[in-house]
mmCIF file of C-alpha atoms in Angstrom:
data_model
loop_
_atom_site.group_PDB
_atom_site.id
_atom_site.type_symbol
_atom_site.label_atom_id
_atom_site.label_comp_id
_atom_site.label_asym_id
_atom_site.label_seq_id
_atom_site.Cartn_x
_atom_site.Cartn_y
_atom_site.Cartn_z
ATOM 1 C CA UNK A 886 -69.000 17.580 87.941
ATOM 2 C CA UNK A 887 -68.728 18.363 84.142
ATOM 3 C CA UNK A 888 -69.246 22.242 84.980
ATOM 4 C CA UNK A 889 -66.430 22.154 87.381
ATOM 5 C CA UNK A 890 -64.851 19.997 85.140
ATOM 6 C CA UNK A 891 -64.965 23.334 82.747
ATOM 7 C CA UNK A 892 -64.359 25.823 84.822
ATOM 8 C CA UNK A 893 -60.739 24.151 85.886
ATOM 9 C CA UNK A 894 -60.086 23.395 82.110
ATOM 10 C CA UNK A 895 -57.205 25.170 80.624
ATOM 11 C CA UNK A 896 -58.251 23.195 76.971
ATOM 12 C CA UNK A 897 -61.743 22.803 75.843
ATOM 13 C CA UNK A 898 -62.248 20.582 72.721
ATOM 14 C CA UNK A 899 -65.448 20.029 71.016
ATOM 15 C CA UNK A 900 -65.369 16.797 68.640
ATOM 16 C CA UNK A 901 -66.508 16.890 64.936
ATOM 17 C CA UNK A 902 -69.597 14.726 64.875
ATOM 18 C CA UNK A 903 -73.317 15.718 64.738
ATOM 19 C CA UNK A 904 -73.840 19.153 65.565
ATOM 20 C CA UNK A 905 -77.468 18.919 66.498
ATOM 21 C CA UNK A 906 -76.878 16.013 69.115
ATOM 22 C CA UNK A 907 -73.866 18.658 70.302
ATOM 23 C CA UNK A 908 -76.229 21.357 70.844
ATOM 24 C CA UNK A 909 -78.913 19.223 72.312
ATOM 25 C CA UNK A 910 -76.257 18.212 75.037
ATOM 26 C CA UNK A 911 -74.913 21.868 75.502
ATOM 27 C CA UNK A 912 -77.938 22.800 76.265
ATOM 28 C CA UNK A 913 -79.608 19.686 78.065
ATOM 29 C CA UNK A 914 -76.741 20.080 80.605
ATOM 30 C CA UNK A 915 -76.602 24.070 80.792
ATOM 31 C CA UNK A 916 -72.957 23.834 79.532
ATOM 32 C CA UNK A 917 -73.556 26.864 76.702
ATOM 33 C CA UNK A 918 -72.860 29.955 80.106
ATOM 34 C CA UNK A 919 -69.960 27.954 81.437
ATOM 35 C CA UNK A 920 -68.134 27.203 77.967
ATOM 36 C CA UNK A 921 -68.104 30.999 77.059
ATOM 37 C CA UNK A 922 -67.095 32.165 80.269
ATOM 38 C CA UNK A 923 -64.234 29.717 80.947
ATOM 39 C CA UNK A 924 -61.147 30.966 80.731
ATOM 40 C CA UNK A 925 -59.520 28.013 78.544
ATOM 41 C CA UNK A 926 -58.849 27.592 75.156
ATOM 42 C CA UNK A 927 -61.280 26.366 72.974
ATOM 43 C CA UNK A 928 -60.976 24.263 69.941
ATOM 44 C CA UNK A 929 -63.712 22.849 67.479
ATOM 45 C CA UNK A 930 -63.226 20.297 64.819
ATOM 46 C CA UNK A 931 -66.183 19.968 62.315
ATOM 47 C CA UNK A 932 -69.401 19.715 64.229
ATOM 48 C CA UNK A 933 -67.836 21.514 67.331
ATOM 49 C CA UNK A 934 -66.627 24.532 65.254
ATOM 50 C CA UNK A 935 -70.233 24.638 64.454
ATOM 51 C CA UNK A 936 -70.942 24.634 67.868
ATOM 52 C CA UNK A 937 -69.095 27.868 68.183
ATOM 53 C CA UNK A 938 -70.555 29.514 65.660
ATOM 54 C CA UNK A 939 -72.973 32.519 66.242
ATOM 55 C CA UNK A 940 -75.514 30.029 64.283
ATOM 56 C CA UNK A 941 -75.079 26.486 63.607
ATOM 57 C CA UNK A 942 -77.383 25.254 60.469
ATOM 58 C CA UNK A 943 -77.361 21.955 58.213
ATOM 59 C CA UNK A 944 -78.204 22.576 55.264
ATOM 60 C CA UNK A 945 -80.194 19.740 53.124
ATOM 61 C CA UNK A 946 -77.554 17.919 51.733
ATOM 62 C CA UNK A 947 -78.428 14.197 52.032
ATOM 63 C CA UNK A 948 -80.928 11.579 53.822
ATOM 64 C CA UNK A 949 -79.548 11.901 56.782
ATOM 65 C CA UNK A 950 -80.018 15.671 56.653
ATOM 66 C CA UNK A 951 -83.175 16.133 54.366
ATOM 67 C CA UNK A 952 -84.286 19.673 56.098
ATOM 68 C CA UNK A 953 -82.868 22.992 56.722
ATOM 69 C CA UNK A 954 -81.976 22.984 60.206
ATOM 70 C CA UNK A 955 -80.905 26.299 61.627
ATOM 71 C CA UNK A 956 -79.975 26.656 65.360
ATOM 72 C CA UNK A 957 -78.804 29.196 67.697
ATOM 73 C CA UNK A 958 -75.315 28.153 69.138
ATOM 74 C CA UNK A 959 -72.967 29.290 71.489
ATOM 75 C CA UNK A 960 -71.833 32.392 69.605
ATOM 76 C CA UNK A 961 -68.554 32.407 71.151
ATOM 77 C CA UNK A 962 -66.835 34.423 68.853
ATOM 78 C CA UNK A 963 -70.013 36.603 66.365
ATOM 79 C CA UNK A 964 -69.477 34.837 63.168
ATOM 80 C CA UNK A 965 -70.736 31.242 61.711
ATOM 81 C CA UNK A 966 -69.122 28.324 59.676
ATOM 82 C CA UNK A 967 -69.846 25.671 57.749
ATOM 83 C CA UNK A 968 -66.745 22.885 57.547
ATOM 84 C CA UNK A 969 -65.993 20.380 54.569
ATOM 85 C CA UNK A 970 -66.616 22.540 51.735
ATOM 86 C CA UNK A 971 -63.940 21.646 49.889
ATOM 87 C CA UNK A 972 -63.652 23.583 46.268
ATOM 88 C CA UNK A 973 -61.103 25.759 45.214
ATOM 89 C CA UNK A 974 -62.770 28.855 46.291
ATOM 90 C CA UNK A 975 -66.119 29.160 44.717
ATOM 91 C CA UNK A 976 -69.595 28.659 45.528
ATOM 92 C CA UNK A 977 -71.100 26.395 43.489
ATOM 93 C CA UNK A 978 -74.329 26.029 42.045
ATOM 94 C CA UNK A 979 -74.084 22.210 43.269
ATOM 95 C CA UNK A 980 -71.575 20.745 45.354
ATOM 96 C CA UNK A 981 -71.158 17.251 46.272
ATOM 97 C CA UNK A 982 -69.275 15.952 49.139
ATOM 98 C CA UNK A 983 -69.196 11.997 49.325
ATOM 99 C CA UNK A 984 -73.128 11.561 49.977
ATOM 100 C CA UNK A 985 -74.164 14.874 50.733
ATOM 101 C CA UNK A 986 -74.753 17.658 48.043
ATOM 102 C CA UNK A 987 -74.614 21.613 49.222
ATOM 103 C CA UNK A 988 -76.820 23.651 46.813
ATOM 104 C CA UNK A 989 -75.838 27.696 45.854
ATOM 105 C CA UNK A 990 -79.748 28.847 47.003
ATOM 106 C CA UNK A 991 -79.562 27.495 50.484
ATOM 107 C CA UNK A 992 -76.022 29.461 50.916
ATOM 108 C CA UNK A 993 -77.837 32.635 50.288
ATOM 109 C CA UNK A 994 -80.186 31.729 51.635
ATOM 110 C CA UNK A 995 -78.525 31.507 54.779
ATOM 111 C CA UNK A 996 -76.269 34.713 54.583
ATOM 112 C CA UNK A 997 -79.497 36.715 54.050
ATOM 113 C CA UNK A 998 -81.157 35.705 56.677
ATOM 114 C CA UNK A 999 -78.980 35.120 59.209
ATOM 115 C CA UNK A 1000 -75.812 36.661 58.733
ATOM 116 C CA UNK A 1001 -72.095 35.958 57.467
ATOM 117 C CA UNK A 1002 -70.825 32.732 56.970
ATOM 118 C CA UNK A 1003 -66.931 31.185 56.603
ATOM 119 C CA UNK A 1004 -66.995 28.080 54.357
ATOM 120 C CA UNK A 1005 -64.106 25.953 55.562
ATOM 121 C CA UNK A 1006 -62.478 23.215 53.505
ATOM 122 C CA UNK A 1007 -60.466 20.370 55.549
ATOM 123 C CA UNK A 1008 -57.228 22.038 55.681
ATOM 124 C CA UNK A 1009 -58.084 25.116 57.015
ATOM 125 C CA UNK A 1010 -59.082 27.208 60.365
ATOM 126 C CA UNK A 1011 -60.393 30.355 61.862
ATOM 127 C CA UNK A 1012 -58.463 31.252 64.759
ATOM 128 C CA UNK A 1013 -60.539 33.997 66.804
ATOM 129 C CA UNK A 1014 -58.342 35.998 69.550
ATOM 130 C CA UNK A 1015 -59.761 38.652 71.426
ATOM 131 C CA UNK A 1016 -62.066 39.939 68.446
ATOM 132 C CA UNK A 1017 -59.588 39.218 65.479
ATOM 133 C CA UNK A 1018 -60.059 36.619 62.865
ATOM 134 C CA UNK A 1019 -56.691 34.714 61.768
ATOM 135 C CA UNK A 1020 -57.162 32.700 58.784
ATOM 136 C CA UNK A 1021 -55.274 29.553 58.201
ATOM 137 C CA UNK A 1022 -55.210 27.559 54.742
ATOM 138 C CA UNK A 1023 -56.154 28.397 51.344
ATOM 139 C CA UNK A 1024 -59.948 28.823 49.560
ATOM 140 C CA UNK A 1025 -61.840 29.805 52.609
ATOM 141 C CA UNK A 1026 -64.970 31.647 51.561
ATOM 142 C CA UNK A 1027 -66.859 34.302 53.251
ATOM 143 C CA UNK A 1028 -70.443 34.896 52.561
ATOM 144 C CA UNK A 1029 -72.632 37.737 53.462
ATOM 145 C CA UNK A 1030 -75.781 39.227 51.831
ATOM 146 C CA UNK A 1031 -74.175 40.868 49.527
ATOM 147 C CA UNK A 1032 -70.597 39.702 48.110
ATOM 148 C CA UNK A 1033 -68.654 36.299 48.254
ATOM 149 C CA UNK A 1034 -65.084 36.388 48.434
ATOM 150 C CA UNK A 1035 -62.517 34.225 49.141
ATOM 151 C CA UNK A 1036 -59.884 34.139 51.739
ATOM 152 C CA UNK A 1037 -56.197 32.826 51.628
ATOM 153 C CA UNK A 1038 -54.683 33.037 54.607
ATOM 154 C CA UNK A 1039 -51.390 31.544 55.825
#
């Protein structure tokens, strides 16, 4: 039912949330094949942007997520994000988001190893349309093995 479900959507949204539990379900369910070949739109707030992403990692940043987690996810459009980092455009060598701290090292870490990453704060977006990337809001910051920059779009 929820295949066909996707197959007749014309709007797929995937809920913010925990993106491991997200994943876990894509892929309990063999949703991953019929998401990326549907022929809706698909949205992603927080943990389901994540779910998009070519890789979907937490980084430590808290008790609840003590461990590096790095997953394969859907890849539905070749490039990763990571949502609520919310500074005015620089990586920092600490940053702390109500309970959860994001450290410089494990950024790198991350580009390095597996590739390019868009560091969203909350009022911004990545709008992905038949290969291009529009950017929306201010201080998004792309990270790959060897630069940062930071993005302003509209």
């Amino acid at each position: 039912v929820v295949k066909e479900k996707i197959r007749n959507a014309n709007l797929i949204y995937l809920m913010g949330g925990d993106p491991n539990l997200q994943l876990d379900f894509i892929n309990e369910f063999e949703l991953k094949n019929e998401i990326k070949n549907s022929k809706a739109t698909i949205l992603g707030m927080s943990a389901g942007a994540m779910c998009m992403s070519k890789y979907s990692w937490m980084l430590p940043v808290s008790e609840r997520y003590p461990n590096m987690d790095i997953r394969k996810a859907m890849n539905l459009s070749g490039i990763s994000i990571y949502p609520h980092y919310n500074t005015d455009g620089e990586i920092l060598d600490e940053y702390t988001n109500g309970d959860e701290t994001t450290l410089k090292k494990d950024i790198l870490f991350t580009a390095k190893n597996y590739g390019e990453c868009y560091y969203l704060n909350d009022d911004s977006a990545i709008i992905e349309n038949n290969g291009n990337l529009i950017f929306i809001g201010k201080n998004i910051i792309h990270v790959s093995e060897d630069k940062i920059e930071v993005i302003n779009g509209w």
